[in-house]
PDB file of C-alpha atoms in Angstrom:
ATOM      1  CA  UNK I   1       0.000   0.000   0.000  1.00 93.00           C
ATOM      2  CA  UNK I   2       2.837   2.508   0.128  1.00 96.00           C
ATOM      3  CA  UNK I   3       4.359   1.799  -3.383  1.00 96.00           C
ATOM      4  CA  UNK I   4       2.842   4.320  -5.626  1.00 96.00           C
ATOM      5  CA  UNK I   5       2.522   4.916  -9.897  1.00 96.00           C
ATOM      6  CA  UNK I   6       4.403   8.296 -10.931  1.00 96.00           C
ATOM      7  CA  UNK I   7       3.092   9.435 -14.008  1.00 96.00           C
ATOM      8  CA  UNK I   8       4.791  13.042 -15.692  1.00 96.00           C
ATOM      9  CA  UNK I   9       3.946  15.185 -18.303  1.00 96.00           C
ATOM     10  CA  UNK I  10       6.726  17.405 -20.039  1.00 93.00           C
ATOM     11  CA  UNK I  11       6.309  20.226 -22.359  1.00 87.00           C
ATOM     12  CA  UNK I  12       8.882  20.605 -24.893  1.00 80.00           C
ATOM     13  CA  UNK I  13      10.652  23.622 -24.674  1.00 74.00           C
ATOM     14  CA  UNK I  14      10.510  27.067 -26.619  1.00 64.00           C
ATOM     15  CA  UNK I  15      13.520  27.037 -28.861  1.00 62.00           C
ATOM     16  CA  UNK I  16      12.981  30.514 -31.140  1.00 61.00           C
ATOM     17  CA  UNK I  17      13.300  27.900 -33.913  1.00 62.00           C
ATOM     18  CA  UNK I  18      11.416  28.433 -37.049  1.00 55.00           C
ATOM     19  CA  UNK I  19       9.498  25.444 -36.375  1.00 55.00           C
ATOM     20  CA  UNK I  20       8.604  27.391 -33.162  1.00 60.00           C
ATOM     21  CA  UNK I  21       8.208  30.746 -34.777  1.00 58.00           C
ATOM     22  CA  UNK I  22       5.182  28.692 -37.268  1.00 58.00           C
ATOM     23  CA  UNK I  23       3.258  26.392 -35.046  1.00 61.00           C
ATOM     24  CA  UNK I  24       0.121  26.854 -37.470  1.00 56.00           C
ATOM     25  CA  UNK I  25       2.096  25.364 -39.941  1.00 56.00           C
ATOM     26  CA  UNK I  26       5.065  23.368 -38.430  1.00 54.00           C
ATOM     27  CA  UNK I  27       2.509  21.833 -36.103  1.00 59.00           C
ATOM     28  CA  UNK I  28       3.402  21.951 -32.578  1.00 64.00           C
ATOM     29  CA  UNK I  29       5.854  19.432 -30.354  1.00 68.00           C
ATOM     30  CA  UNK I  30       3.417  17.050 -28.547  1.00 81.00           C
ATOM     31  CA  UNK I  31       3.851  16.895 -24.706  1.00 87.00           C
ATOM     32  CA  UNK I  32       6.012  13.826 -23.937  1.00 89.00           C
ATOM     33  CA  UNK I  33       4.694  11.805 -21.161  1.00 92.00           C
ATOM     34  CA  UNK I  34       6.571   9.300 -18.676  1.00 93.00           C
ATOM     35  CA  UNK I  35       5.842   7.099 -15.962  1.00 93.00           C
ATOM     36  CA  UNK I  36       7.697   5.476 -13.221  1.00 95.00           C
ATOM     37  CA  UNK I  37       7.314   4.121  -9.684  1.00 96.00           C
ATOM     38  CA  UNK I  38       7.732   5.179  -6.122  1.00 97.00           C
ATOM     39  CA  UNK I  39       7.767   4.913  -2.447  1.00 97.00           C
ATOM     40  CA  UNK I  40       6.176   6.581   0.584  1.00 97.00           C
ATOM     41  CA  UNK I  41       8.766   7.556   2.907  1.00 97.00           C
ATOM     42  CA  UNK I  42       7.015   9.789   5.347  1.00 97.00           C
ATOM     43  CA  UNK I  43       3.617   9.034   5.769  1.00 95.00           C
ATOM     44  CA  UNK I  44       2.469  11.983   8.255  1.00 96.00           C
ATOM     45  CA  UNK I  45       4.218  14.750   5.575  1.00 96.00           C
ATOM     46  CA  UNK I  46       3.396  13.285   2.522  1.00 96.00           C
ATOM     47  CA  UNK I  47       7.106  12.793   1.108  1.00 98.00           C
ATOM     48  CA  UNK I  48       7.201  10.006  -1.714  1.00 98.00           C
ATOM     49  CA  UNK I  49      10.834   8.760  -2.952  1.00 98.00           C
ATOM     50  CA  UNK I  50      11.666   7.980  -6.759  1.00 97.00           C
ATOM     51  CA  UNK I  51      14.410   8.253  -9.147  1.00 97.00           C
ATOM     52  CA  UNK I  52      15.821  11.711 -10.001  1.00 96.00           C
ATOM     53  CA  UNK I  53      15.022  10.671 -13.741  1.00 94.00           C
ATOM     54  CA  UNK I  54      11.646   9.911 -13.115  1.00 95.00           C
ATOM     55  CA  UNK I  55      10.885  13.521 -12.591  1.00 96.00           C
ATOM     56  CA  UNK I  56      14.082  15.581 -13.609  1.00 92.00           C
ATOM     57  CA  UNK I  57      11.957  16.833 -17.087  1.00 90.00           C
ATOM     58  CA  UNK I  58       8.458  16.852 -14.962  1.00 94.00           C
ATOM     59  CA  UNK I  59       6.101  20.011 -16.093  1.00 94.00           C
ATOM     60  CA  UNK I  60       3.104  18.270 -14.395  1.00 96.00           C
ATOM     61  CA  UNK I  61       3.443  14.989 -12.211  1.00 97.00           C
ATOM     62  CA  UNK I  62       0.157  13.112 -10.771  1.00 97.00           C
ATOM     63  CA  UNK I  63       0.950  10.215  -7.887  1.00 97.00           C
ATOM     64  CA  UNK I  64      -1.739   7.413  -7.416  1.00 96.00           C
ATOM     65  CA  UNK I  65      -1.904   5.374  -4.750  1.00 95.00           C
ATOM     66  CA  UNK I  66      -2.814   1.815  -4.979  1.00 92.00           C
ATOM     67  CA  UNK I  67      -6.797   2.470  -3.543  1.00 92.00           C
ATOM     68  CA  UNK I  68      -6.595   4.799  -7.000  1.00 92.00           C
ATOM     69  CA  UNK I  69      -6.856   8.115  -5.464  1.00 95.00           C
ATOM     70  CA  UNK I  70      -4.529  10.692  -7.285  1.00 96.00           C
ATOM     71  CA  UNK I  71      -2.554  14.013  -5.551  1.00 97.00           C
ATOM     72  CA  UNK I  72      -0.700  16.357  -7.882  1.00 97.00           C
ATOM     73  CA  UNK I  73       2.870  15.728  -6.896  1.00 97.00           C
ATOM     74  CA  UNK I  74       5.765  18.726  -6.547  1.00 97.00           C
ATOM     75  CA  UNK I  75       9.433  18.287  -6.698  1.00 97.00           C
ATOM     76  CA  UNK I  76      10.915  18.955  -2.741  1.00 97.00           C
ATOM     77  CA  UNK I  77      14.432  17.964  -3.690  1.00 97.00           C
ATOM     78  CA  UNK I  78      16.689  16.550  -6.360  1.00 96.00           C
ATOM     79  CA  UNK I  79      20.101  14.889  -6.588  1.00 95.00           C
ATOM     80  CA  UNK I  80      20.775  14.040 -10.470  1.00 93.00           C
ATOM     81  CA  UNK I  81      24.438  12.497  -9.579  1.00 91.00           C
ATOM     82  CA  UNK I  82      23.141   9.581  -7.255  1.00 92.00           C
ATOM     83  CA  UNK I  83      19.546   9.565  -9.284  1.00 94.00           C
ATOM     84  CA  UNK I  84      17.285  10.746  -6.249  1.00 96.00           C
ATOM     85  CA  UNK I  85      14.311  12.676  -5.780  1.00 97.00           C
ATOM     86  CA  UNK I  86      12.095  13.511  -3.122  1.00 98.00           C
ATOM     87  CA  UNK I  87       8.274  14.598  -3.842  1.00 98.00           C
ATOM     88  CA  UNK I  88       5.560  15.693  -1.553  1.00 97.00           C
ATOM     89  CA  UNK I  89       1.699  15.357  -2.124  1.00 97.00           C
ATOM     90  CA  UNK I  90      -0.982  16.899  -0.019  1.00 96.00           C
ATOM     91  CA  UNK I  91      -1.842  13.950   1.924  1.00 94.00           C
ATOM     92  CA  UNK I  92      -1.530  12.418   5.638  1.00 91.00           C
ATOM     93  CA  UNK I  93      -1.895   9.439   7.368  1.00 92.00           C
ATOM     94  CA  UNK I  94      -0.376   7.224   4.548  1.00 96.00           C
ATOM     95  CA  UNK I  95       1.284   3.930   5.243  1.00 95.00           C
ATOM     96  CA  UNK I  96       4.632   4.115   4.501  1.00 96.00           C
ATOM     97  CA  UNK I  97       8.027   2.308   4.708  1.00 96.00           C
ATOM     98  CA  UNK I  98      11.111   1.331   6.639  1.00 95.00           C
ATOM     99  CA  UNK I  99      14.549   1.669   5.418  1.00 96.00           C
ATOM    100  CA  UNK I 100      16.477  -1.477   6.631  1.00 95.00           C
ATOM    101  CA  UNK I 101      19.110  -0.519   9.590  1.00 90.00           C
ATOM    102  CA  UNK I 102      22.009  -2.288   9.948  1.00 84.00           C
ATOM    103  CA  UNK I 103      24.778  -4.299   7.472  1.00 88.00           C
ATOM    104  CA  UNK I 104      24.141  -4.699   3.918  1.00 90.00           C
ATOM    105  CA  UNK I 105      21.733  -7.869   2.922  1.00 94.00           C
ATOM    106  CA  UNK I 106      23.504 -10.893   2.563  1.00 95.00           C
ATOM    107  CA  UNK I 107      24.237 -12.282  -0.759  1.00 96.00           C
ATOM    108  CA  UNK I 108      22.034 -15.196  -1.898  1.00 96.00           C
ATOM    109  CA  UNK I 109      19.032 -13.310   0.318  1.00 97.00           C
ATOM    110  CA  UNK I 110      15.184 -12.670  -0.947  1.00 97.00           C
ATOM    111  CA  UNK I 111      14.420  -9.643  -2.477  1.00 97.00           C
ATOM    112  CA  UNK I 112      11.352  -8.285  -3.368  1.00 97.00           C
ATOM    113  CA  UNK I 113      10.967  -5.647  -6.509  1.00 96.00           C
ATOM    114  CA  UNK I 114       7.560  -3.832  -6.538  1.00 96.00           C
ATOM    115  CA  UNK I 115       6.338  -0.920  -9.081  1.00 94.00           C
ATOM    116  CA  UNK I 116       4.322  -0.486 -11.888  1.00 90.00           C
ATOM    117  CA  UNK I 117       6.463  -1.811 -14.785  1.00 90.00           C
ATOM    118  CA  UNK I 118       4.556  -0.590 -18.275  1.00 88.00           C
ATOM    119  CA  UNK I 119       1.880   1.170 -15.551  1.00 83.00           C
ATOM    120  CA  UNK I 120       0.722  -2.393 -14.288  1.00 86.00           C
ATOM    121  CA  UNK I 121       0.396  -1.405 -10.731  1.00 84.00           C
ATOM    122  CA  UNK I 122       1.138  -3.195  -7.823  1.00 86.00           C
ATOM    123  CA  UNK I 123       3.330  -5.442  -9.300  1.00 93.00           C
ATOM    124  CA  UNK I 124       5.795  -7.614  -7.220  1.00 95.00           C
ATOM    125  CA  UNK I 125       9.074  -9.504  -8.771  1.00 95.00           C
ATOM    126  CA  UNK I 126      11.370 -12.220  -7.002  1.00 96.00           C
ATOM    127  CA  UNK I 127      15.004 -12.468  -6.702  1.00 96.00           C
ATOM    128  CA  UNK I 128      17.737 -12.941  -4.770  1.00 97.00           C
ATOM    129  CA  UNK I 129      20.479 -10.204  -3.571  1.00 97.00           C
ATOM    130  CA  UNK I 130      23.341 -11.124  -6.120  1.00 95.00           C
ATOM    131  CA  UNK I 131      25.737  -8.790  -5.355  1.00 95.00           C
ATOM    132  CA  UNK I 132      26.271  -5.773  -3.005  1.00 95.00           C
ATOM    133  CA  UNK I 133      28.975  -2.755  -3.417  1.00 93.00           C
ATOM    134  CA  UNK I 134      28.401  -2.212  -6.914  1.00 93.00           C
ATOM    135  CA  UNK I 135      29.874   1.048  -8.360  1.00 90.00           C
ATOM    136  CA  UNK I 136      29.403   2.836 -11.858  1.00 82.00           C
ATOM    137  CA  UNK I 137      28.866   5.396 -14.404  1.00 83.00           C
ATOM    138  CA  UNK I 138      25.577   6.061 -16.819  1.00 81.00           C
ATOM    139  CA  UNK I 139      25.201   7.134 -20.282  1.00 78.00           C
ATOM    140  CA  UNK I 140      23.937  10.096 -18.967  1.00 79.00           C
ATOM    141  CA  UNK I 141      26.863  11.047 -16.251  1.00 78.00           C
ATOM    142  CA  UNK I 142      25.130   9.573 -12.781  1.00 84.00           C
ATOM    143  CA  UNK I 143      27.154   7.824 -10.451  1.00 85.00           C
ATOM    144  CA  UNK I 144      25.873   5.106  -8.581  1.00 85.00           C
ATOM    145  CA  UNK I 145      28.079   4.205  -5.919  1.00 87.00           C
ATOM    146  CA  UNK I 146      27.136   1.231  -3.173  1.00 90.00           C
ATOM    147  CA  UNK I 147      24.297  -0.687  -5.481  1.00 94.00           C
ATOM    148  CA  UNK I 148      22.417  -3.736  -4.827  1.00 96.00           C
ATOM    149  CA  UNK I 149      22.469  -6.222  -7.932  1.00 96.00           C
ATOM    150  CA  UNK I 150      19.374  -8.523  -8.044  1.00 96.00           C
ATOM    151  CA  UNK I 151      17.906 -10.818 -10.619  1.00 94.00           C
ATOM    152  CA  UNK I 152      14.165  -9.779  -9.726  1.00 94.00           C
ATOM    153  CA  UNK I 153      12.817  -9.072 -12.528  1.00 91.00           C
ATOM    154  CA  UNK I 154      12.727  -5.235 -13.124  1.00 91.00           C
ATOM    155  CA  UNK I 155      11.064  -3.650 -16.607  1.00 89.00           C
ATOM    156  CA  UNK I 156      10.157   0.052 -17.287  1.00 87.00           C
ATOM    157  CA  UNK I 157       8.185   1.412 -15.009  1.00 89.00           C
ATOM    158  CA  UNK I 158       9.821  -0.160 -12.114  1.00 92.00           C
ATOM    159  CA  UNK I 159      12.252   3.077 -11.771  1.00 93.00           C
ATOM    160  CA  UNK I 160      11.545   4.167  -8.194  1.00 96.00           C
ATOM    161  CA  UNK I 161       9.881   1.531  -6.606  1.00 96.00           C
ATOM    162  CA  UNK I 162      11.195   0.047  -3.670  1.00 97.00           C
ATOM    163  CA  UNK I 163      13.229  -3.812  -3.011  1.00 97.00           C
ATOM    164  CA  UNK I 164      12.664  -5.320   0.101  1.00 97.00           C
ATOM    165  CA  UNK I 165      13.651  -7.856   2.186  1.00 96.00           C
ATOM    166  CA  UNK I 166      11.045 -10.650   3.321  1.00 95.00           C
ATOM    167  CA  UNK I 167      10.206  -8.388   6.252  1.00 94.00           C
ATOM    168  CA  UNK I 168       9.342  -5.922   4.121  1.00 94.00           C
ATOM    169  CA  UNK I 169      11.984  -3.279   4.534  1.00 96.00           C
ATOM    170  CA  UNK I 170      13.271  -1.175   1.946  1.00 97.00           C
ATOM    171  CA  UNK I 171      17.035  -2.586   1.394  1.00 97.00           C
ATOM    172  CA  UNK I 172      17.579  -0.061  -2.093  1.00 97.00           C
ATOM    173  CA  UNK I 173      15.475   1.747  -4.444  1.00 97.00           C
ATOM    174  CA  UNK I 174      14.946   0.307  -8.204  1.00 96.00           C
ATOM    175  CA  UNK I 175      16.972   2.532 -10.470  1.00 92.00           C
ATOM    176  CA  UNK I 176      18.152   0.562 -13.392  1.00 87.00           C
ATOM    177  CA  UNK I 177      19.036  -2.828 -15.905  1.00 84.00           C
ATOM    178  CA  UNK I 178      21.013  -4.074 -18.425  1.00 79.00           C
ATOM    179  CA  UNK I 179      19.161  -4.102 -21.427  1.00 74.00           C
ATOM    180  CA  UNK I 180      21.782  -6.347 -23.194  1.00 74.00           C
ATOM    181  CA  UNK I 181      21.239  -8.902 -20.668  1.00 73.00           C
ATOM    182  CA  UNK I 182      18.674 -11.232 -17.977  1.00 79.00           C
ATOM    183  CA  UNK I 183      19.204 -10.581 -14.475  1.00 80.00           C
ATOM    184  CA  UNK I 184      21.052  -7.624 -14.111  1.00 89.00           C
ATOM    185  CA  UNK I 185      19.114  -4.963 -12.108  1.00 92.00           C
ATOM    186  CA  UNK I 186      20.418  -2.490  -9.738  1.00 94.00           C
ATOM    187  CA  UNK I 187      19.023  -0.351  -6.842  1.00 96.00           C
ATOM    188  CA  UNK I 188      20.331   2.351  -4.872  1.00 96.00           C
ATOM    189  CA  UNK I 189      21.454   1.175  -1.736  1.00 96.00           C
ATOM    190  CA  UNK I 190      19.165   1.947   1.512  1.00 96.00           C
ATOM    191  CA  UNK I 191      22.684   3.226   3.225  1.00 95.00           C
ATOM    192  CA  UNK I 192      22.759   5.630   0.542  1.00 95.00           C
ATOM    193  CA  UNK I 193      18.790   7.066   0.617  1.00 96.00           C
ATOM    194  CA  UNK I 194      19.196   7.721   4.534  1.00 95.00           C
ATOM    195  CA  UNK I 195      22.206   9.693   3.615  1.00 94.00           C
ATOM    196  CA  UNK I 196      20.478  11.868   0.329  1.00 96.00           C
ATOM    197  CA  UNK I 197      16.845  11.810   1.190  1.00 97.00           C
ATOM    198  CA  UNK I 198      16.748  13.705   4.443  1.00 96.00           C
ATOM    199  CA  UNK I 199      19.208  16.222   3.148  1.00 96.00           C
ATOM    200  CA  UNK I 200      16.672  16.802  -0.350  1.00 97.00           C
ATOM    201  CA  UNK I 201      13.850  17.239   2.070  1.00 97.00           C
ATOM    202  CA  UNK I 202      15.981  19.763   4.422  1.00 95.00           C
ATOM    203  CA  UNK I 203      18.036  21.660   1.380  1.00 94.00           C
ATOM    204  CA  UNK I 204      16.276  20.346  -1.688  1.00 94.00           C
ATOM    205  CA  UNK I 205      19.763  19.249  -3.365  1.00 93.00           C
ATOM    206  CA  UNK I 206      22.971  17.357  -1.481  1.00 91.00           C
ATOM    207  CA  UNK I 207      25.712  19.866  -0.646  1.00 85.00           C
ATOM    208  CA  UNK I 208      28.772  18.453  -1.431  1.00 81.00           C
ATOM    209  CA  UNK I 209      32.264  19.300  -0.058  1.00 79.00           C
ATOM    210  CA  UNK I 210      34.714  19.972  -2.897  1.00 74.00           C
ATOM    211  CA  UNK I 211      38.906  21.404  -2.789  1.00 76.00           C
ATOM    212  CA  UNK I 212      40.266  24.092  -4.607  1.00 74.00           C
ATOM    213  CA  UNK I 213      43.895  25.037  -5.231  1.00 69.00           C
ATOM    214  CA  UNK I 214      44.946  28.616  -6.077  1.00 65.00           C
TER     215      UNK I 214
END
């Protein structure tokens, strides 16, 4: 009950083209529309979790719960290096869910993928934990530092959406797969989200600490 369907509109942007300068005849851009999954991480505030890319190009986003009930969704904080986002909807009293405390999960553990992969909500996957620690770079310049591998199965959509343990804690956050291959998935780590997620709702970004030489 506190995994929830992300859906985003985006407008394309005014580029003083002359495509631009003659919508009548050009025709103009359609809106380009996403979807992706998330998490309720404070119930009594309203703050969902998801994937920075879920919402980085949001105009409009709309979060439904799984009883169907929709909230209009705004951005609280992003962190496009380690792909997090925090968003809050006007809502209280959701159920929500528990970041697992303690050492990372064992390898050869359960873990439990849920989203709404192609906007089939409430959808739950079955792995195992097959590797912990993982480190690397996307197309796109994120760094993902600390990931969980699984082989649960995770498909579009899923971006966002919590993996759990059998107890139902939140051990990492569904980010991404290899498309070249079966039964490579990998979340952000849940040591990692109760570093960046309190500091998006506090700051709205992460500050970083960075050297200079003169």
């Amino acid at each position: 009950p506190a995994v929830v369907n992300i859906d985003t509109v985006s407008y394309p942007k005014r580029t003083n083209s002359v495509f631009d300068m003659f919508p009548w005849f050009f025709g103009r851009p359609e809106p380009v529309q996403g979807q992706g999954s998330g998490w309720i991480y404070d119930g009594q505030n309203g703050y969902i979790v998801t994937n920075d890319h879920v919402v980085e190009r949001a105009d409009e986003i709309t979060v439904t719960l799984p009883n169907k009930q929709q909230y209009v969704g705004k951005v609280v904080g992003r962190d496009r290096l380690s792909d997090v986002a925090v968003i809050k909807i006007d809502a209280k009293n959701l159920p929500s869910l528990k970041l697992h405390s303690g050492s990372p999960p064992e390898i050869g553990s359960w873990a439990i993928a849920v989203g709404n992969p192609f906007g089939l909500q409430n959808t739950v996957t079955v792995g195992v934990v097959s590797a912990t620690g993982r480190e690397f770079e996307t197309s796109d310049g994120r760094r993902i530092e600390d990931a969980i591998q699984t082989d649960a199965a995770i498909n579009p959509g899923n971006s966002g959406g919590p993996l759990c343990n059998i107890n139902g804690e939140v051990i990492g956050m569904n980010t991404l797969i290899r498309v070249d291959s079966q039964g490579l998935g990998f979340a952000i780590s849940a040591e990692t989200l109760r570093k960046i997620v309190p500091e998006l709702i506090k700051n709205g970004r992460v500050i970083r600490p960075w050297v200079g030489f003169v």
